[in-house]
Amino acid sequence: LASSCNLCSELARAAPSNSQTVALHRSTPSVTMKLVALLLVGARAGISPKTKIGYSTGGDTSLPMGINPTGTVSVDLPLDDLPISVRLNGEYEMSENEMAPKELTVDIDAGSVGPVDVSGVLTIGDPLGARELTGEATLAHEYGTVTFDSTEAMPKEVTIRALSKAGVEVRPSWNPRIGAPEGLSFDIDARLQADSDRAVIYATAAPGKRPEVRFHFGFSDGSLDITPLLDEGAKATKFEYIKTGLPNGASAKATLQDKTLTLGAEVAVAGGELLPEVTVDLNDVTAAPKLSLKQSFSL
């Protein structure tokens, strides 16, 4: 409790005020257009962007096989005169008549205010249309973190530094908007052998809710994860096996849940990766399997 109080007092000094939070949520479109203009100015200044393009099949598009081209563009802005770093990210879905960015995000690392590290993310949804602007800020201290967003002044989440002993790690968190005890939750990692990921039990526990549990078994050439039917939203126990160490650095994955078998692979190709996948309904083995394909390239 003493460490929690120290955390809250330290972070409160760096926390945004209510007026600042509301102002961000109600920002006018002109603020968004300035951010877009900043991206264009950066491009003209000769900044080298990082680009990842790709496509997936089976989507709800008018293109053949439901092809949905996608893209991501990231630009690091040089701010040598300021103690912060900024990265702009553009997300694109380029199916028919959708060439405009789906959203832009601005990742900001504002350095430290005393012992508190400050970072944030601005998200601009539909930047050339409705221009929906939201924001999130995280204040990190050695005792934990506090996260705010632009919807209200009350913190979104408070986390406390992980507690570790004999291979068991507990990470408490609290949602102040819900209150206690409903807003409390605990992420637990229990290793059967300390400092080894060969056998780990991952669990999330919260008052008044069923626990979420996953058993992880690591092998030299893969892993097996079993998620039993415990949490309220689960439909069936889930089994997931990943095989690594295949030729050319490829890996394969098999997932079985609710009598549905999904087989997938991750294959390195020139400049990117290929992700084929097939889904089989074991309730009706006569039905045609569903095929999908994703491929991406980094430029």
Tab-separated table of C-alpha atoms in Angstrom:
chain	number	residue	atom	x	y	z
A	1	LEU	CA	0.000	0.000	0.000
A	2	ALA	CA	2.884	2.346	0.770
A	3	SER	CA	4.354	1.782	-2.688
A	4	SER	CA	0.925	2.376	-4.248
A	5	CYS	CA	0.594	5.712	-2.460
A	6	ASN	CA	4.075	6.750	-3.578
A	7	LEU	CA	3.162	5.796	-7.155
A	8	CYS	CA	-0.054	7.814	-7.131
A	9	SER	CA	1.603	10.885	-5.609
A	10	GLU	CA	4.482	10.842	-8.100
A	11	LEU	CA	2.219	10.317	-11.091
A	12	ALA	CA	-0.336	12.875	-10.000
A	13	ARG	CA	2.243	15.620	-10.497
A	14	ALA	CA	2.662	14.636	-14.149
A	15	ALA	CA	-0.991	13.785	-14.857
A	16	PRO	CA	-2.955	15.878	-17.390
A	17	SER	CA	-5.627	18.157	-15.976
A	18	ASN	CA	-9.330	17.644	-16.660
A	19	SER	CA	-9.413	20.655	-18.981
A	20	GLN	CA	-6.489	19.290	-20.982
A	21	THR	CA	-8.133	15.896	-21.352
A	22	VAL	CA	-11.481	17.291	-22.477
A	23	ALA	CA	-9.767	19.681	-24.875
A	24	LEU	CA	-8.038	16.758	-26.581
A	25	HIS	CA	-11.277	14.845	-27.008
A	26	ARG	CA	-13.038	17.880	-28.488
A	27	SER	CA	-10.228	19.017	-30.768
A	28	THR	CA	-11.391	20.666	-33.931
A	29	PRO	CA	-10.678	19.232	-37.386
A	30	SER	CA	-8.021	21.947	-37.896
A	31	VAL	CA	-5.796	20.151	-35.349
A	32	THR	CA	-6.049	16.948	-37.360
A	33	MET	CA	-5.230	18.714	-40.610
A	34	LYS	CA	-2.128	20.240	-38.992
A	35	LEU	CA	-0.955	16.742	-38.068
A	36	VAL	CA	-1.540	15.543	-41.632
A	37	ALA	CA	0.352	18.574	-42.936
A	38	LEU	CA	3.208	17.731	-40.554
A	39	LEU	CA	3.468	14.286	-42.155
A	40	LEU	CA	3.632	15.833	-45.623
A	41	VAL	CA	6.280	18.344	-44.564
A	42	GLY	CA	8.348	15.513	-43.092
A	43	ALA	CA	8.179	13.620	-46.388
A	44	ARG	CA	9.349	16.665	-48.324
A	45	ALA	CA	12.234	17.126	-45.889
A	46	GLY	CA	13.732	13.875	-47.092
A	47	ILE	CA	12.746	11.706	-44.114
A	48	SER	CA	12.974	8.030	-45.023
A	49	PRO	CA	9.649	6.300	-44.207
A	50	LYS	CA	9.306	2.616	-43.343
A	51	THR	CA	6.615	0.941	-45.414
A	52	LYS	CA	4.874	-2.417	-45.137
A	53	ILE	CA	2.364	-3.440	-47.786
A	54	GLY	CA	0.373	-6.627	-48.173
A	55	TYR	CA	-2.963	-8.223	-48.876
A	56	SER	CA	-5.357	-10.793	-47.464
A	57	THR	CA	-8.058	-12.921	-49.093
A	58	GLY	CA	-11.525	-13.828	-47.907
A	59	GLY	CA	-12.528	-10.305	-46.952
A	60	ASP	CA	-15.814	-8.502	-47.619
A	61	THR	CA	-14.623	-6.632	-50.713
A	62	SER	CA	-15.676	-6.350	-54.333
A	63	LEU	CA	-12.274	-7.552	-55.544
A	64	PRO	CA	-11.729	-11.148	-56.758
A	65	MET	CA	-11.451	-13.728	-53.922
A	66	GLY	CA	-12.262	-10.961	-51.461
A	67	ILE	CA	-8.747	-9.535	-51.771
A	68	ASN	CA	-8.089	-6.640	-49.417
A	69	PRO	CA	-4.793	-4.774	-50.029
A	70	THR	CA	-3.386	-3.162	-46.869
A	71	GLY	CA	-0.496	-0.923	-46.001
A	72	THR	CA	1.365	0.707	-43.131
A	73	VAL	CA	3.675	3.716	-43.385
A	74	SER	CA	5.811	4.837	-40.419
A	75	VAL	CA	7.855	8.051	-40.283
A	76	ASP	CA	10.193	9.109	-37.470
A	77	LEU	CA	10.251	12.898	-37.216
A	78	PRO	CA	13.607	14.514	-36.291
A	79	LEU	CA	13.068	16.871	-33.352
A	80	ASP	CA	16.650	17.585	-32.382
A	81	ASP	CA	15.752	20.773	-30.513
A	82	LEU	CA	13.099	19.090	-28.336
A	83	PRO	CA	13.490	16.366	-25.673
A	84	ILE	CA	10.811	14.195	-27.300
A	85	SER	CA	10.571	11.688	-30.138
A	86	VAL	CA	7.604	11.388	-32.491
A	87	ARG	CA	6.591	8.674	-34.952
A	88	LEU	CA	3.667	8.966	-37.391
A	89	ASN	CA	1.956	5.780	-38.562
A	90	GLY	CA	-0.600	5.526	-41.376
A	91	GLU	CA	-2.889	2.497	-41.683
A	92	TYR	CA	-4.451	1.799	-45.078
A	93	GLU	CA	-7.094	-0.581	-46.414
A	94	MET	CA	-6.890	-0.109	-50.157
A	95	SER	CA	-9.825	-2.120	-51.441
A	96	GLU	CA	-11.916	-0.461	-54.138
A	97	ASN	CA	-12.348	3.308	-53.609
A	98	GLU	CA	-10.630	3.161	-50.210
A	99	MET	CA	-7.238	4.670	-51.019
A	100	ALA	CA	-7.346	7.218	-48.174
A	101	PRO	CA	-5.707	6.292	-44.842
A	102	LYS	CA	-7.968	4.322	-42.525
A	103	GLU	CA	-6.323	5.989	-39.545
A	104	LEU	CA	-3.208	7.855	-38.517
A	105	THR	CA	-1.476	7.383	-35.184
A	106	VAL	CA	1.128	9.627	-33.583
A	107	ASP	CA	3.393	7.874	-31.059
A	108	ILE	CA	5.077	10.330	-28.682
A	109	ASP	CA	7.866	9.653	-26.205
A	110	ALA	CA	8.069	12.796	-24.088
A	111	GLY	CA	11.023	11.720	-21.963
A	112	SER	CA	10.895	12.033	-18.181
A	113	VAL	CA	9.402	14.418	-15.634
A	114	GLY	CA	11.516	13.628	-12.597
A	115	PRO	CA	11.199	9.875	-11.957
A	116	VAL	CA	8.183	9.573	-14.260
A	117	ASP	CA	8.462	8.558	-17.936
A	118	VAL	CA	5.783	10.096	-20.166
A	119	SER	CA	4.519	8.620	-23.450
A	120	GLY	CA	1.347	8.917	-25.460
A	121	VAL	CA	-0.555	8.002	-28.599
A	122	LEU	CA	-2.862	10.196	-30.694
A	123	THR	CA	-5.207	8.327	-33.043
A	124	ILE	CA	-6.905	10.058	-35.970
A	125	GLY	CA	-9.664	7.899	-37.382
A	126	ASP	CA	-10.821	8.566	-40.954
A	127	PRO	CA	-8.395	11.523	-41.265
A	128	LEU	CA	-9.812	12.737	-44.601
A	129	GLY	CA	-13.426	12.241	-43.534
A	130	ALA	CA	-14.976	12.505	-40.075
A	131	ARG	CA	-11.549	13.070	-38.461
A	132	GLU	CA	-12.179	11.388	-35.105
A	133	LEU	CA	-9.343	12.326	-32.738
A	134	THR	CA	-8.649	10.377	-29.544
A	135	GLY	CA	-5.621	10.239	-27.302
A	136	GLU	CA	-3.980	8.169	-24.591
A	137	ALA	CA	-1.116	8.986	-22.226
A	138	THR	CA	0.883	6.671	-19.966
A	139	LEU	CA	2.921	7.765	-16.961
A	140	ALA	CA	5.439	5.114	-15.923
A	141	HIS	CA	7.233	4.956	-12.572
A	142	GLU	CA	9.339	2.247	-10.951
A	143	TYR	CA	6.302	1.398	-8.796
A	144	GLY	CA	3.904	1.008	-11.758
A	145	THR	CA	1.984	2.927	-14.420
A	146	VAL	CA	-1.090	5.121	-14.782
A	147	THR	CA	-2.883	5.386	-18.141
A	148	PHE	CA	-5.280	8.189	-19.135
A	149	ASP	CA	-7.338	8.615	-22.288
A	150	SER	CA	-9.302	11.455	-23.824
A	151	THR	CA	-12.762	10.236	-22.814
A	152	GLU	CA	-12.604	11.440	-19.202
A	153	ALA	CA	-10.190	12.703	-16.557
A	154	MET	CA	-10.392	9.578	-14.377
A	155	PRO	CA	-7.463	7.242	-15.156
A	156	LYS	CA	-8.219	4.338	-17.465
A	157	GLU	CA	-5.887	1.890	-15.713
A	158	VAL	CA	-3.461	1.763	-12.807
A	159	THR	CA	-0.890	-1.028	-12.603
A	160	ILE	CA	1.435	-1.899	-9.741
A	161	ARG	CA	4.947	-3.254	-10.121
A	162	ALA	CA	4.951	-7.033	-10.487
A	163	LEU	CA	5.445	-9.110	-7.362
A	164	SER	CA	7.731	-12.124	-7.914
A	165	LYS	CA	8.655	-15.065	-5.720
A	166	ALA	CA	9.696	-18.665	-6.396
A	167	GLY	CA	8.823	-18.597	-10.105
A	168	VAL	CA	5.414	-16.929	-9.579
A	169	GLU	CA	4.829	-13.387	-10.844
A	170	VAL	CA	1.688	-11.395	-9.996
A	171	ARG	CA	0.833	-8.137	-11.793
A	172	PRO	CA	-2.059	-6.266	-10.113
A	173	SER	CA	-4.092	-3.718	-12.072
A	174	TRP	CA	-7.095	-1.539	-11.298
A	175	ASN	CA	-9.686	0.266	-13.409
A	176	PRO	CA	-10.696	3.293	-11.277
A	177	ARG	CA	-13.703	3.948	-13.519
A	178	ILE	CA	-15.294	0.736	-12.303
A	179	GLY	CA	-14.080	0.990	-8.727
A	180	ALA	CA	-13.230	-1.742	-6.254
A	181	PRO	CA	-13.468	-4.644	-6.057
A	182	GLU	CA	-14.920	-5.102	-9.576
A	183	GLY	CA	-12.186	-3.040	-11.211
A	184	LEU	CA	-9.363	-5.118	-9.730
A	185	SER	CA	-7.611	-7.850	-11.707
A	186	PHE	CA	-4.458	-9.927	-11.315
A	187	ASP	CA	-2.327	-11.390	-14.116
A	188	ILE	CA	-0.418	-14.400	-12.806
A	189	ASP	CA	2.497	-16.254	-14.422
A	190	ALA	CA	3.432	-19.430	-12.561
A	191	ARG	CA	6.530	-21.276	-13.804
A	192	LEU	CA	6.935	-24.868	-12.681
A	193	GLN	CA	10.680	-24.258	-12.926
A	194	ALA	CA	11.972	-20.812	-12.043
A	195	ASP	CA	13.540	-18.902	-14.959
A	196	SER	CA	12.215	-21.449	-17.473
A	197	ASP	CA	9.383	-21.225	-19.998
A	198	ARG	CA	9.180	-24.981	-20.474
A	199	ALA	CA	5.984	-25.188	-18.408
A	200	VAL	CA	4.041	-22.065	-17.444
A	201	ILE	CA	0.514	-21.427	-16.197
A	202	TYR	CA	-0.863	-18.038	-17.273
A	203	ALA	CA	-3.973	-16.853	-15.433
A	204	THR	CA	-6.089	-13.736	-15.030
A	205	ALA	CA	-8.238	-13.466	-11.919
A	206	ALA	CA	-10.795	-10.800	-11.015
A	207	PRO	CA	-13.411	-10.598	-8.232
A	208	GLY	CA	-16.796	-11.962	-9.282
A	209	LYS	CA	-15.509	-13.460	-12.554
A	210	ARG	CA	-14.373	-16.867	-13.672
A	211	PRO	CA	-10.594	-17.083	-13.998
A	212	GLU	CA	-8.978	-17.212	-17.416
A	213	VAL	CA	-6.257	-19.872	-17.536
A	214	ARG	CA	-3.791	-21.012	-20.201
A	215	PHE	CA	-1.265	-23.826	-19.894
A	216	HIS	CA	1.913	-23.351	-21.940
A	217	PHE	CA	4.440	-26.099	-22.662
A	218	GLY	CA	7.633	-25.161	-24.483
A	219	PHE	CA	9.726	-27.566	-26.545
A	220	SER	CA	13.007	-27.206	-28.371
A	221	ASP	CA	11.164	-27.043	-31.706
A	222	GLY	CA	7.761	-25.623	-30.809
A	223	SER	CA	5.125	-25.163	-28.121
A	224	LEU	CA	1.692	-26.360	-27.022
A	225	ASP	CA	-0.913	-24.067	-25.440
A	226	ILE	CA	-4.116	-25.356	-23.830
A	227	THR	CA	-6.865	-22.925	-22.834
A	228	PRO	CA	-9.565	-24.804	-20.877
A	229	LEU	CA	-13.226	-23.845	-20.917
A	230	LEU	CA	-13.329	-21.582	-17.877
A	231	ASP	CA	-13.939	-17.932	-18.767
A	232	GLU	CA	-17.485	-16.769	-19.473
A	233	GLY	CA	-16.948	-16.077	-23.173
A	234	ALA	CA	-15.298	-19.409	-23.983
A	235	LYS	CA	-17.150	-21.919	-26.173
A	236	ALA	CA	-14.779	-24.883	-25.931
A	237	THR	CA	-11.316	-25.841	-24.748
A	238	LYS	CA	-8.718	-24.515	-27.172
A	239	PHE	CA	-5.575	-26.406	-28.228
A	240	GLU	CA	-2.838	-24.622	-30.172
A	241	TYR	CA	0.386	-26.275	-31.327
A	242	ILE	CA	3.209	-24.360	-32.991
A	243	LYS	CA	6.024	-26.131	-34.816
A	244	THR	CA	9.221	-24.165	-35.387
A	245	GLY	CA	12.592	-24.987	-36.893
A	246	LEU	CA	11.207	-25.902	-40.320
A	247	PRO	CA	13.320	-25.344	-43.478
A	248	ASN	CA	14.056	-21.705	-44.384
A	249	GLY	CA	12.899	-20.491	-40.985
A	250	ALA	CA	9.251	-21.426	-41.592
A	251	SER	CA	6.801	-22.339	-38.829
A	252	ALA	CA	3.428	-24.096	-38.737
A	253	LYS	CA	0.457	-23.796	-36.393
A	254	ALA	CA	-2.531	-26.050	-35.702
A	255	THR	CA	-5.501	-24.818	-33.665
A	256	LEU	CA	-8.400	-26.998	-32.510
A	257	GLN	CA	-11.461	-25.443	-30.873
A	258	ASP	CA	-15.143	-26.325	-30.894
A	259	LYS	CA	-14.601	-29.056	-33.531
A	260	THR	CA	-12.948	-26.589	-35.891
A	261	LEU	CA	-9.408	-27.290	-37.043
A	262	THR	CA	-7.289	-24.456	-38.419
A	263	LEU	CA	-3.928	-25.147	-40.041
A	264	GLY	CA	-1.615	-22.269	-40.851
A	265	ALA	CA	1.986	-21.507	-41.677
A	266	GLU	CA	4.383	-18.581	-41.678
A	267	VAL	CA	6.869	-18.667	-44.541
A	268	ALA	CA	9.602	-16.117	-45.189
A	269	VAL	CA	9.628	-14.786	-48.756
A	270	ALA	CA	11.730	-12.129	-50.444
A	271	GLY	CA	11.163	-8.894	-48.537
A	272	GLY	CA	8.351	-10.193	-46.367
A	273	GLU	CA	6.285	-13.169	-45.243
A	274	LEU	CA	3.518	-15.459	-46.539
A	275	LEU	CA	0.710	-16.674	-44.256
A	276	PRO	CA	-1.484	-19.414	-45.802
A	277	GLU	CA	-4.339	-20.835	-43.725
A	278	VAL	CA	-6.996	-23.530	-44.109
A	279	THR	CA	-9.993	-24.103	-41.814
A	280	VAL	CA	-11.836	-27.427	-41.615
A	281	ASP	CA	-15.214	-27.977	-39.940
A	282	LEU	CA	-14.920	-31.376	-38.229
A	283	ASN	CA	-18.691	-31.474	-37.726
A	284	ASP	CA	-19.106	-31.727	-41.512
A	285	VAL	CA	-16.052	-33.294	-43.098
A	286	THR	CA	-17.790	-33.269	-46.489
A	287	ALA	CA	-17.877	-29.466	-46.540
A	288	ALA	CA	-15.198	-27.699	-48.541
A	289	PRO	CA	-12.410	-26.240	-46.360
A	290	LYS	CA	-12.019	-22.479	-46.161
A	291	LEU	CA	-8.787	-21.145	-47.590
A	292	SER	CA	-7.208	-17.790	-46.901
A	293	LEU	CA	-3.892	-16.171	-47.693
A	294	LYS	CA	-2.001	-13.184	-46.341
A	295	GLN	CA	1.228	-11.787	-47.686
A	296	SER	CA	3.236	-8.737	-46.726
A	297	PHE	CA	6.343	-6.920	-47.912
A	298	SER	CA	8.527	-4.472	-45.973
A	299	LEU	CA	10.120	-1.712	-48.044
